[in-house]
Coordinates of C-alpha atoms and ligand atoms in Angstrom, one line a residue:
X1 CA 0.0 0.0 0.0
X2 CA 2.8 2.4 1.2
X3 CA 4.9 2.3 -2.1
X4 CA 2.3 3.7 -4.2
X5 CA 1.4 6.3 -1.5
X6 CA 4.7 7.9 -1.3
X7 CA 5.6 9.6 -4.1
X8 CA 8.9 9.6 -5.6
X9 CA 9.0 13.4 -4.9
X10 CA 8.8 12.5 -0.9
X11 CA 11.7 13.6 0.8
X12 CA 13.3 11.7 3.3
X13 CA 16.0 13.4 5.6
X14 CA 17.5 14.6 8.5
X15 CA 17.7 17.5 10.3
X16 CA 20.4 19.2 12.3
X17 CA 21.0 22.7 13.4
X18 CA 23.9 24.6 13.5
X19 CA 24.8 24.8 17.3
X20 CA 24.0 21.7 18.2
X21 CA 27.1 20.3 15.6
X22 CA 29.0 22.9 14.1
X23 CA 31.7 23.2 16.8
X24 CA 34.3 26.1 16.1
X25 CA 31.8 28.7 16.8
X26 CA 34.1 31.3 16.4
X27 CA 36.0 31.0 13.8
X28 CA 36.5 32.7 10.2
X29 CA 35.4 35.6 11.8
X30 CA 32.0 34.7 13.0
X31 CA 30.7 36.8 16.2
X32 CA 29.4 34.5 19.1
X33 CA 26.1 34.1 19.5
X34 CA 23.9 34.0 22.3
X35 CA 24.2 30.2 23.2
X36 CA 27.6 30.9 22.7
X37 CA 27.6 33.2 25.6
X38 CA 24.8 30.9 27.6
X39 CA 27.0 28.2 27.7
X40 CA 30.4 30.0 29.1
X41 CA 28.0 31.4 31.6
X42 CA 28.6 29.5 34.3
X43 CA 25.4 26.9 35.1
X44 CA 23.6 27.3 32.7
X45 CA 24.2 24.1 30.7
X46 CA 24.5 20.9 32.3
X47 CA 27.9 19.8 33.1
X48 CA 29.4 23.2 31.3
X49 CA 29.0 21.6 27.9
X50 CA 29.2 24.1 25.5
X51 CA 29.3 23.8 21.5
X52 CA 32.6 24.9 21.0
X53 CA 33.5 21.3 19.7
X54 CA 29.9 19.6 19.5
X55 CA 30.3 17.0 16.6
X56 CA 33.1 19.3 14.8
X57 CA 30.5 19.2 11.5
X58 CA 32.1 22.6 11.1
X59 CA 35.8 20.6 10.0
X60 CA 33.9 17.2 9.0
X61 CA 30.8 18.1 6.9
X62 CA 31.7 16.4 4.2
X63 CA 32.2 13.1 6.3
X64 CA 28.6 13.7 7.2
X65 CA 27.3 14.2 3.8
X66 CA 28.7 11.2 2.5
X67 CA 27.4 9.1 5.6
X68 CA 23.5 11.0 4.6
X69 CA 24.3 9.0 0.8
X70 CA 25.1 6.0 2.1
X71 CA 22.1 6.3 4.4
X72 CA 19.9 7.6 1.1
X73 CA 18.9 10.4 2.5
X74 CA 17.3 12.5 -0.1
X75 CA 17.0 15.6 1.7
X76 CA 18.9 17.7 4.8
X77 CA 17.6 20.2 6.9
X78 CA 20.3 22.6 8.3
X79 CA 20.9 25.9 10.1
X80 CA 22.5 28.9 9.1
X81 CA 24.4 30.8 12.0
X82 CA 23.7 34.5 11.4
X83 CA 26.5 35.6 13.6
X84 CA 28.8 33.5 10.9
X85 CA 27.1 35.6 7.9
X86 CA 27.3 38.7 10.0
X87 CA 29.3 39.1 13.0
X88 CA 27.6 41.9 14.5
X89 CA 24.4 40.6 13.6
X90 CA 23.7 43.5 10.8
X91 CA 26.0 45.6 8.4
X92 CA 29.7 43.6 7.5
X93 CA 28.9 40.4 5.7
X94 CA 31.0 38.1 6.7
X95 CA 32.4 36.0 3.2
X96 CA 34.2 33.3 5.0
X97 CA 30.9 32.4 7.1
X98 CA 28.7 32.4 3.5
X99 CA 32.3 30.1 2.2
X100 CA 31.1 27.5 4.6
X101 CA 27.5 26.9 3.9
X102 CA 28.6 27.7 0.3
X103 CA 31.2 24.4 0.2
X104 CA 28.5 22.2 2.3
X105 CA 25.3 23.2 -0.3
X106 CA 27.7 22.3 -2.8
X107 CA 28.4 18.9 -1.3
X108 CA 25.1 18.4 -0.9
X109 CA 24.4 18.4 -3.9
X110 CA 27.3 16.2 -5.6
X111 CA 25.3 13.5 -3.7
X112 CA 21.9 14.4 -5.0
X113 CA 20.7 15.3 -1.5
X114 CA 18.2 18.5 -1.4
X115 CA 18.5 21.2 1.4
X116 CA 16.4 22.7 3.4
X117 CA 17.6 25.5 5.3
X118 CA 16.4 27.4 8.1
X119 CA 17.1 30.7 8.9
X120 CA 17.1 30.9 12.4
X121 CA 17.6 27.9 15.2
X122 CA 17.9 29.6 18.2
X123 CA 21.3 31.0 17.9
X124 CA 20.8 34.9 17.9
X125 CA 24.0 36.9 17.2
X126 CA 25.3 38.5 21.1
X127 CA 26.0 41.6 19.5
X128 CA 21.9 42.1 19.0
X129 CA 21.3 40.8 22.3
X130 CA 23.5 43.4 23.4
X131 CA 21.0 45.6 22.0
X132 CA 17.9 43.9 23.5
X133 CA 17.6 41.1 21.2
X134 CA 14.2 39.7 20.6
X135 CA 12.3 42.4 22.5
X136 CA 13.8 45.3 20.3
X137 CA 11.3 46.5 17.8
X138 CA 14.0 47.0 14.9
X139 CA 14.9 43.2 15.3
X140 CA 12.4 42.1 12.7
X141 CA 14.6 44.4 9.8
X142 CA 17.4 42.6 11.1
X143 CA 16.2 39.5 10.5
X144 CA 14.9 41.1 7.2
X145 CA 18.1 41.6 6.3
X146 CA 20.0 38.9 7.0
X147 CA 17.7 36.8 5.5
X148 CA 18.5 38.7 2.1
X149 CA 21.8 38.2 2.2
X150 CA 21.4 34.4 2.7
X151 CA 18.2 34.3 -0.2
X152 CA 21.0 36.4 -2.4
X153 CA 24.1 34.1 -1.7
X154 CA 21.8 30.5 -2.0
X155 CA 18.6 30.8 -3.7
X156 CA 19.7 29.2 -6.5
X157 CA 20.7 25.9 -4.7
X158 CA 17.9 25.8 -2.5
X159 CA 15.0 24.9 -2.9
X160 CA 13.4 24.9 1.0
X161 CA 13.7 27.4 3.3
X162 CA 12.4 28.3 6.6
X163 CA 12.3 31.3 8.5
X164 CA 12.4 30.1 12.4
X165 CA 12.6 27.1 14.0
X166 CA 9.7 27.0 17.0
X167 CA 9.6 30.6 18.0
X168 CA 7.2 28.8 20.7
X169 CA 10.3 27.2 22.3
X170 CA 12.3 30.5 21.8
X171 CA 10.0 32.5 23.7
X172 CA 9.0 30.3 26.5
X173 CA 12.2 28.6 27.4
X174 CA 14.7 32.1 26.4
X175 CA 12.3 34.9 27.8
X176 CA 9.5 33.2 30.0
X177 CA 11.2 30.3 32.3
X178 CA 14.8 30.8 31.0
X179 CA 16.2 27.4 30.9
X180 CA 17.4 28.6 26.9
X181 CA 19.7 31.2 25.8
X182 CA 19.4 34.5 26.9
X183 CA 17.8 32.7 29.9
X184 CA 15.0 35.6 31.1
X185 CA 12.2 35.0 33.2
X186 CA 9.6 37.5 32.4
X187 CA 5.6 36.7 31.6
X188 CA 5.7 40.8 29.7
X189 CA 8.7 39.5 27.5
X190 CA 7.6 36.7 26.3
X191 CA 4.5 37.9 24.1
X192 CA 6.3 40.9 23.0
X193 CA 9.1 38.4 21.9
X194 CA 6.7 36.3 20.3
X195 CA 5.0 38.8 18.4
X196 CA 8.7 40.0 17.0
X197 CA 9.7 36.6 16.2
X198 CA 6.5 36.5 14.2
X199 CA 6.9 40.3 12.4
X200 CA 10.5 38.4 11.7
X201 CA 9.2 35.9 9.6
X202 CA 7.0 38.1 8.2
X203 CA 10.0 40.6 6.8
X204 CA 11.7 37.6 5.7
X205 CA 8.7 36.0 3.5
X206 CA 8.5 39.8 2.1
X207 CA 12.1 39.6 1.3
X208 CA 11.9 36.0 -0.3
X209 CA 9.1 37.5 -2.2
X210 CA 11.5 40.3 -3.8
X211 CA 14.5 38.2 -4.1
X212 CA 13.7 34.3 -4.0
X213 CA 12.6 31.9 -6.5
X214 CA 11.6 29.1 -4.7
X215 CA 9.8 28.5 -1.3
X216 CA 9.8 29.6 2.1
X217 CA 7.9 28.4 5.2
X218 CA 7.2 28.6 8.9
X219 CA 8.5 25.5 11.5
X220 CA 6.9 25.0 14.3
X221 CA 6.6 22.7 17.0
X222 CA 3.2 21.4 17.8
X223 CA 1.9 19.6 20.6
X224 CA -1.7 18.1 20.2
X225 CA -3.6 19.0 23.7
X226 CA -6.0 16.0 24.5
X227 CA -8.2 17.2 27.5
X228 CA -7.7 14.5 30.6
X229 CA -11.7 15.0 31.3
X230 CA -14.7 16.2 30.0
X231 CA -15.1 19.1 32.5
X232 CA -15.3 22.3 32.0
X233 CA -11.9 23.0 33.5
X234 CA -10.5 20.7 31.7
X235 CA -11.6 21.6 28.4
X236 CA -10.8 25.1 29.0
X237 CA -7.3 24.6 30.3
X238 CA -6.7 22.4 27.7
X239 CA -8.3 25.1 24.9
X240 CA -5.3 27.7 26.7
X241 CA -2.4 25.2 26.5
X242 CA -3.8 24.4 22.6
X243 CA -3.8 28.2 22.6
X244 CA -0.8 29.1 24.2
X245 CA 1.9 26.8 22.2
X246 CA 0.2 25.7 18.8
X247 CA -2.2 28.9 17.7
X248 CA -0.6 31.3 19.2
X249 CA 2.1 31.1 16.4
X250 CA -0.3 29.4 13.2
X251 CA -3.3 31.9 13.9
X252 CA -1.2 35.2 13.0
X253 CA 0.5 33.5 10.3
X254 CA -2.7 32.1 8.6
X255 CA -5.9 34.3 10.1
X256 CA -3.9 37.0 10.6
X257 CA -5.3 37.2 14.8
X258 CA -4.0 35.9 18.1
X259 CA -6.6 33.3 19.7
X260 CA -8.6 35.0 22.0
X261 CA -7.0 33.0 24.9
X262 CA -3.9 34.7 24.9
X263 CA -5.4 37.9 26.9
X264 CA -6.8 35.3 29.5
X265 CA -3.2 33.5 29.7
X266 CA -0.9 36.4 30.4
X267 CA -3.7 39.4 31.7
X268 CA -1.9 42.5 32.2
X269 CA 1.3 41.0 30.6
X270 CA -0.7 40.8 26.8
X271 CA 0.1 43.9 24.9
X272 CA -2.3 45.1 22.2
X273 CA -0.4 44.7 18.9
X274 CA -0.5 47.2 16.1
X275 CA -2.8 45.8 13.5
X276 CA -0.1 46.8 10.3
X277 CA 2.1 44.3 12.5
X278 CA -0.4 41.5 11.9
X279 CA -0.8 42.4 8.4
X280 CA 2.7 41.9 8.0
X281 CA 3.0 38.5 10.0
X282 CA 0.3 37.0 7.7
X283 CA 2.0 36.2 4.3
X284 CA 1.4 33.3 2.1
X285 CA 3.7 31.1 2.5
X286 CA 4.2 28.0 0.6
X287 CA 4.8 25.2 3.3
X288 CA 4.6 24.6 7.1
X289 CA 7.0 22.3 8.5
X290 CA 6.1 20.8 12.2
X291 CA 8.1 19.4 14.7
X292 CA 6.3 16.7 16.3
X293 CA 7.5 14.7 19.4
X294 CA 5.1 14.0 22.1
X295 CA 1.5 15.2 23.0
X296 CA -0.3 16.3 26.4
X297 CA -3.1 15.2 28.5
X298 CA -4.3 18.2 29.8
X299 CA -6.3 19.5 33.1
X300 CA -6.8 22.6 35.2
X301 CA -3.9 23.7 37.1
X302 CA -4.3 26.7 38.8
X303 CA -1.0 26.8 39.9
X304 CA 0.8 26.0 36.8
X305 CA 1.2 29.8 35.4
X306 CA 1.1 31.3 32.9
X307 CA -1.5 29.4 31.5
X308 CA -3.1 27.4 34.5
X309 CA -2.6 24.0 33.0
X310 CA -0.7 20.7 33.4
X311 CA 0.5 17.5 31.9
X312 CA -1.1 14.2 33.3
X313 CA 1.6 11.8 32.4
X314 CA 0.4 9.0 30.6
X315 CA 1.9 6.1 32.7
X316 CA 0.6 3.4 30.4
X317 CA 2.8 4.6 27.3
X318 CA 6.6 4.3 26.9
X319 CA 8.6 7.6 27.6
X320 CA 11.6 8.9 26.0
X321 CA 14.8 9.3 28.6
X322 CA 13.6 13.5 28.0
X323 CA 10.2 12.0 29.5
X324 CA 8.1 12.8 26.5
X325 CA 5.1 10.0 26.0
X326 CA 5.7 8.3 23.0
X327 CA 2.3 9.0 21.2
X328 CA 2.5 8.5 17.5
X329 CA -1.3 8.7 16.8
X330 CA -0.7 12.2 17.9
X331 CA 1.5 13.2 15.0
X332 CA -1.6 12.1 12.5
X333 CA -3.7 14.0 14.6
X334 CA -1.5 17.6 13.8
X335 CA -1.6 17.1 10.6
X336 CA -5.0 16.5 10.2
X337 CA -5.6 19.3 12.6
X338 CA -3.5 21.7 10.6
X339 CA -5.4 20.8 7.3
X340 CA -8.3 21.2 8.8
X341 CA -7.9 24.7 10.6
X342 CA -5.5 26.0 8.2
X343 CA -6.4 24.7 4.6
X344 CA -4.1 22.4 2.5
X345 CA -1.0 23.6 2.0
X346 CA 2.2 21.3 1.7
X347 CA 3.1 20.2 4.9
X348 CA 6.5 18.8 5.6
X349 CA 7.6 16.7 9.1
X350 CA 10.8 18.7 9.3
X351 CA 11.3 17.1 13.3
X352 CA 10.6 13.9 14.9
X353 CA 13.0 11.6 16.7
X354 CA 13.5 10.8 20.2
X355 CA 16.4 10.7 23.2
X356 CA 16.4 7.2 24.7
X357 CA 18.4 5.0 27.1
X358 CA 21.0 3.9 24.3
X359 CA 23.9 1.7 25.3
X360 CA 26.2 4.4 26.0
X361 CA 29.0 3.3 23.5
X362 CA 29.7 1.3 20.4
X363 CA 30.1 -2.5 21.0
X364 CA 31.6 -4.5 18.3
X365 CA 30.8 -2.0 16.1
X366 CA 27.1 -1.6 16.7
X367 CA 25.0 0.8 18.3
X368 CA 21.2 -1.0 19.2
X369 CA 18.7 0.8 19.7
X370 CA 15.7 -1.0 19.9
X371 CA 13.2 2.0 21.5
X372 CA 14.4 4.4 18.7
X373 CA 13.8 1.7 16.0
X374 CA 10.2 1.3 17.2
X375 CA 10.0 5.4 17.6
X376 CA 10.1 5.9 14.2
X377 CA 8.6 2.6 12.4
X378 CA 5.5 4.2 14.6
X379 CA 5.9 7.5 13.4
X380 CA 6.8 7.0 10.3
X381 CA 3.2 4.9 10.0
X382 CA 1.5 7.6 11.2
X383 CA 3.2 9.7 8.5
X384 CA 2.3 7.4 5.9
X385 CA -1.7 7.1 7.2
X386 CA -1.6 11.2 6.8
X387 CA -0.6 10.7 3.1
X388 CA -3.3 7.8 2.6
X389 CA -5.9 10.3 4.3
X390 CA -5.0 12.6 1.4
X391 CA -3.0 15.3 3.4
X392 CA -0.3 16.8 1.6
X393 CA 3.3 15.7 3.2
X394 CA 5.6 15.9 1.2
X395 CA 8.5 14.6 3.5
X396 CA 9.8 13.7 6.7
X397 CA 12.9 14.7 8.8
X398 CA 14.5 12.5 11.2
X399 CA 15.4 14.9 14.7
X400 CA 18.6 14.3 14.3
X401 CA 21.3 12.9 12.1
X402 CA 24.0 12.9 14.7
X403 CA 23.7 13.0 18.9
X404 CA 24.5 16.6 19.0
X405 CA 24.7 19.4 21.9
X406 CA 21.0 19.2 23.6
X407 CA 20.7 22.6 25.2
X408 CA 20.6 23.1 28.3
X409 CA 21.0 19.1 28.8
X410 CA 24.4 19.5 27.2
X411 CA 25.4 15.4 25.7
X412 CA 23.3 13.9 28.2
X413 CA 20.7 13.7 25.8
X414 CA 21.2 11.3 22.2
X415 CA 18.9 11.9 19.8
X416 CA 21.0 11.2 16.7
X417 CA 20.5 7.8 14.6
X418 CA 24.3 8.1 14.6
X419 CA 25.9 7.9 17.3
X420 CA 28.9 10.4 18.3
X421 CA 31.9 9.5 20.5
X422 CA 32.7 12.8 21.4
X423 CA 36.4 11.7 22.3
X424 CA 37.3 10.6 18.4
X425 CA 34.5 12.2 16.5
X426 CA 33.8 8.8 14.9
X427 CA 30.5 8.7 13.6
X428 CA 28.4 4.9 13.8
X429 CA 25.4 4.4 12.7
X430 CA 22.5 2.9 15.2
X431 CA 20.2 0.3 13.7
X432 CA 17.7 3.3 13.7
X433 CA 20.0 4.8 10.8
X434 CA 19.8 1.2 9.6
X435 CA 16.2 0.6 10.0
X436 CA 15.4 3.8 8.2
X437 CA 17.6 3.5 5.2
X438 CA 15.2 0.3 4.9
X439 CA 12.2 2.5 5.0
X440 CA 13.7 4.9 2.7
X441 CA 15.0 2.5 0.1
X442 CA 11.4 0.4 0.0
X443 CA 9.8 3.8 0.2
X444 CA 7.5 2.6 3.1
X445 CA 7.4 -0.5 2.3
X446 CA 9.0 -2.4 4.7
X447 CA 6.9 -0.5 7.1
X448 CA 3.6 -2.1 5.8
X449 CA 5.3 -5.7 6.3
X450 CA 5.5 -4.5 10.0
X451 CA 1.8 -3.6 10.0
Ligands
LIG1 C1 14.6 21.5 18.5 C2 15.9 20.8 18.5 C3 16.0 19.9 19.7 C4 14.9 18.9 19.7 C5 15.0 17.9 20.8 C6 13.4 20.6 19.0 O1 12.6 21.4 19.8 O2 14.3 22.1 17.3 O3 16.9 21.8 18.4 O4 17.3 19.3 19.8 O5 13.7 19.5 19.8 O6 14.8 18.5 22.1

C-alpha cells in the first residue's frame, strides 16, 4: 500500500541545526552568538557543555554528507548561524561564514541530497542581544536583512527554506522560564518576543518575495492538547495550553489574529499589537514544516502559570529518557488538525525523533537501539496514514542525524541515529540509521510488512 502512496518526490531526511554540531563557533570571523555566551555562563548548561567542539561538522561536513548517501537520504535540513554571515548581527557580511555553507550546499548536492535551510535555530547573534535582542522593535529588519543576504548568496541551490525554528520554544524557554539562551524570566517578554519573532518571519517572507525563486515556510513545534476529562476546567485549560503553544504562532501567520486566549493567559502582561504588524506577520507562505515529538493530557492547574494547566503523564505509554510520552497517533492528529484549521498547503515533518536509554557506547561496532527503531517505524506509519488520508506531506525529517549538543541538557541527551563519540569524533550508525535506510530504500514498504 505504502509504495504507491509515497511519491517519488517524498523527501526523506535529516535535520540538524547549527549549534547543536557545528563546533568552532568562532571561527573565520564569525561573532558569538547567544548560546555561545549561555553556555560560558557558568550553570547554565548541564555539566558546562558548550558547542565549541559539538560534533566538529564545522571541519567534518563532508564526512557527514557522505554518511547522509550511504544512508539515502534524499533531503537535509540545516541551520545557518547569522553571527557566521554577519558578526555583528547586521552591516559587514562576513564571506568566509557564507564560504562555509557555500562548500556544504555544494556537497550536498554532488550526492543528489536536497537542502532545506532554516534561517534561524535559536542562535541569535550576542551583538543584538546586546542591544535587547528579541524584545527590540528593529529586530524584525534585522532579520529582514539577513535573510536577504542568505536568499541572495543561496537561492539558487535551495529549494526549502524556513524562517524560524519554534519561536514557541524561543519565547517560552529564552524569555519566559529561561532554561534557553538568553535565559529571562519575564511573563511581559515573552509575548512581546513572540509577536517579533512573528513580524521576523514576516519581513523575511516579504524579502523571499523580492529576491527568492523558490519556497519559504514557517517551522513550528506542535503539541496536540487532549483534555484529561470532559469538565469544564478541563476543556478550557486544555483550549489555553492548545492556545498558548500551537495557535498562538499558526493563527497570526494564517488568520492573521492571536486566539482569544492569549489575553486570559498572560492578563496584564498581553500587549495590544498594532494591527499593520499583523498584516505583515500573515504572508502566504508555501509550506509549514512541524516538529512533532510528544503530546499532552491536559487539566486545570491553577498553579501552573502562565496558562493554568498541566501535563497528566500517561503512565501506560513508553517515555523517551527526556520523559516525552511516546504518542504516535498524535502526530496524525496535527496534521489533520493543521489541514483542517489551516487549509491544504504542503506540509512537511521537518522534526521527529526521540532521546532514549542507548547503550552508552559502540560494541563490536554496533549501536542498538531497539526503542528508537520502534520510535520511528511508529511515526513513520502515522506519517504514511496522513498521506493515505490525502493530506499533503511531502516529507519527513529525522530529529537528528548525529547525537549533538541538547541545550541546556548538554550530551546527556542522544537523539542522533548516529551515534557520536565525542572523544574521536567517529560517527556509527544505530540500527535506527539502519532501520530507516530500509524505510527509505522500499519507500515505506517495509513499514507495511510490519503492520
Ligand atoms: C529542537 C531541536 C532539539 C529537539 C529535541 C526541537 O525542539 O528544534 O533543536 O534538539 O527539539 O529537544
Amino acid at each position: 500500500m505504502s509504495e504507491r502512496l509515497v511519491p517519488d518526490s517524498f523527501l526523506w531526511g535529516a535535520a540538524t541545526s547549527a549549534y547543536q554540531i557545528e563546533g568552532s563557533p568562532l571561527a573565520d570571523g564569525a561573532g558569538p552568538s547567544i548560546w555561545h555566551r549561555f553556555c560560558h555562563s557558568p550553570g547554565m548548561v548541564r555539566d558546562g557543555d558548550t558547542g565549541d567542539i559539538a560534533c566538529d561538522h564545522y571541519r567534518r561536513f563532508r564526512e557527514d554528507v557522505s554518511l547522509m548517501a550511504e544512508l539515502g537520504l534524499n533531503a537535509y535540513r540545516f541551520s545557518i548561524s547569522w553571527s557566521r554571515i554577519l558578526p555583528e548581527g547586521r552591516g559587514r557580511v562576513n564571506d568566509r561564514g557564507l564560504a562555509f555553507y557555500d562548500r556544504l550546499i555544494d556537497a550536498l548536492h554532488a550526492h543528489g541530497i536536497r537542502p532545506m535551510v532554516t534561517l534561524y535555530h535559536w542562535d541569535l547573534p550576542a551583538a543584538l542581544d546586546d542591544r535587547g535582542g528579541w524584545l527590540n522593535p528593529d529586530v524584525a529588519n534585522w532579520f529582514g536583512e539577513y535573510a536577504s543576504v542568505v536568499f541572495r548568496a543561496f537561492d539558487d541551490r535551495v529549494p526549502l527554506w524556513a524562517t524560524l525554528n519554534e519561536p514557541w520554544v524561543v519565547s517560552d524557554g529564552g524569555y519566559l522560564h529561561g532554561a534557553l539562551a538568553p535565559g529571562h524570566r519575564s511573563l511581559f517578554e515573552a509575548p512581546i518576543v513572540s509577536h517579533h519573532l512573528l513580524l521576523a518571519h514576516g519581513t523575511a517572507v516579504e524579502a523571499y518575495r523580492a529576491d527568492g525563486r523558490n519556497a519559504v515556510g514557517l517551522v513550528v513545534n506542535l503539541e496536540p492538547k487532549y483534555p484529561a476529562s470532559d469538565s469544564p476546567a478541563d476543556l478550557a485549560a486544555t483550549a489555553r495550553a492548545d492556545a498558548y503553544m500551537n495557535r498562538h504562532y499558526l493563527d497570526p501567520v494564517f488568520r492573521g489574529a492571536y486566539p482569544e486566549e492569549m489575553a486570559d493567559i498572560f492578563g496584564a502582561a498581553w500587549p495590544s499589537f498594532p494591527v499593520a504588524d499583523l498584516e505583515r506577520i500573515r504572508q502566504s507562505i508555501d509550506f509549514l514544516g512541524v516538529n512533532y515529538y510528544t503530546r499532552s493530557v491536559t487539566r486545570d492547574d491553577p498553579l501552573a502559570l502562565p496558562v493554568r494547566a498541566g501535563r497528566v503523564r500517561q503512565a501506560r505509554h513508553a517515555h523517551t529518557e527526556t520523559d516525552w510520552e511516546v504518542y504516535p497517533d498524535g502526530l496524525y492528529d496535527t496534521l489533520e488538525w493543521v489541514r483542517g484549521r489551516y487549509g491544504a498547503l504542503p506540509l512537511y515533518v521537518t522534526e521527529n525523533g526521540a532521546a532514549f536509554y542507548d547503550p552508552p557506547a559502540v560494541s563490536n561496532g554496533r549501536v542498538e537501539d531497539p526503542l528508537r527503531v520502534r520510535y520511528y517505524q511508529e511515526h513513520i506509519s502515522a506519517v504514511l496514514r496522513a498521506l493515505g488520508a490525502g493530506i499533503d506531506v511531502r516529507g519527513y525529517f529525522a530529529w537528528s542525524l548525529l547525537d549533538n549538543f541538547e541545550w541546556s541538557h548538554g550530551y546527556s541527551k542522544r537523539f542522533g541515529i548516529v551515534h557520536v563519540d565525542y572523544e574521536t569524533q567517529r560517527r556509527t550508525p544505530k540500527a535506527s540509521a539502519r532501520y530507516y535506510a530500509d524505510v527509505i530504500r522500499s519507500r515505506g514498504a517495509v513499514l507495511a510488512k510490519q503492520g
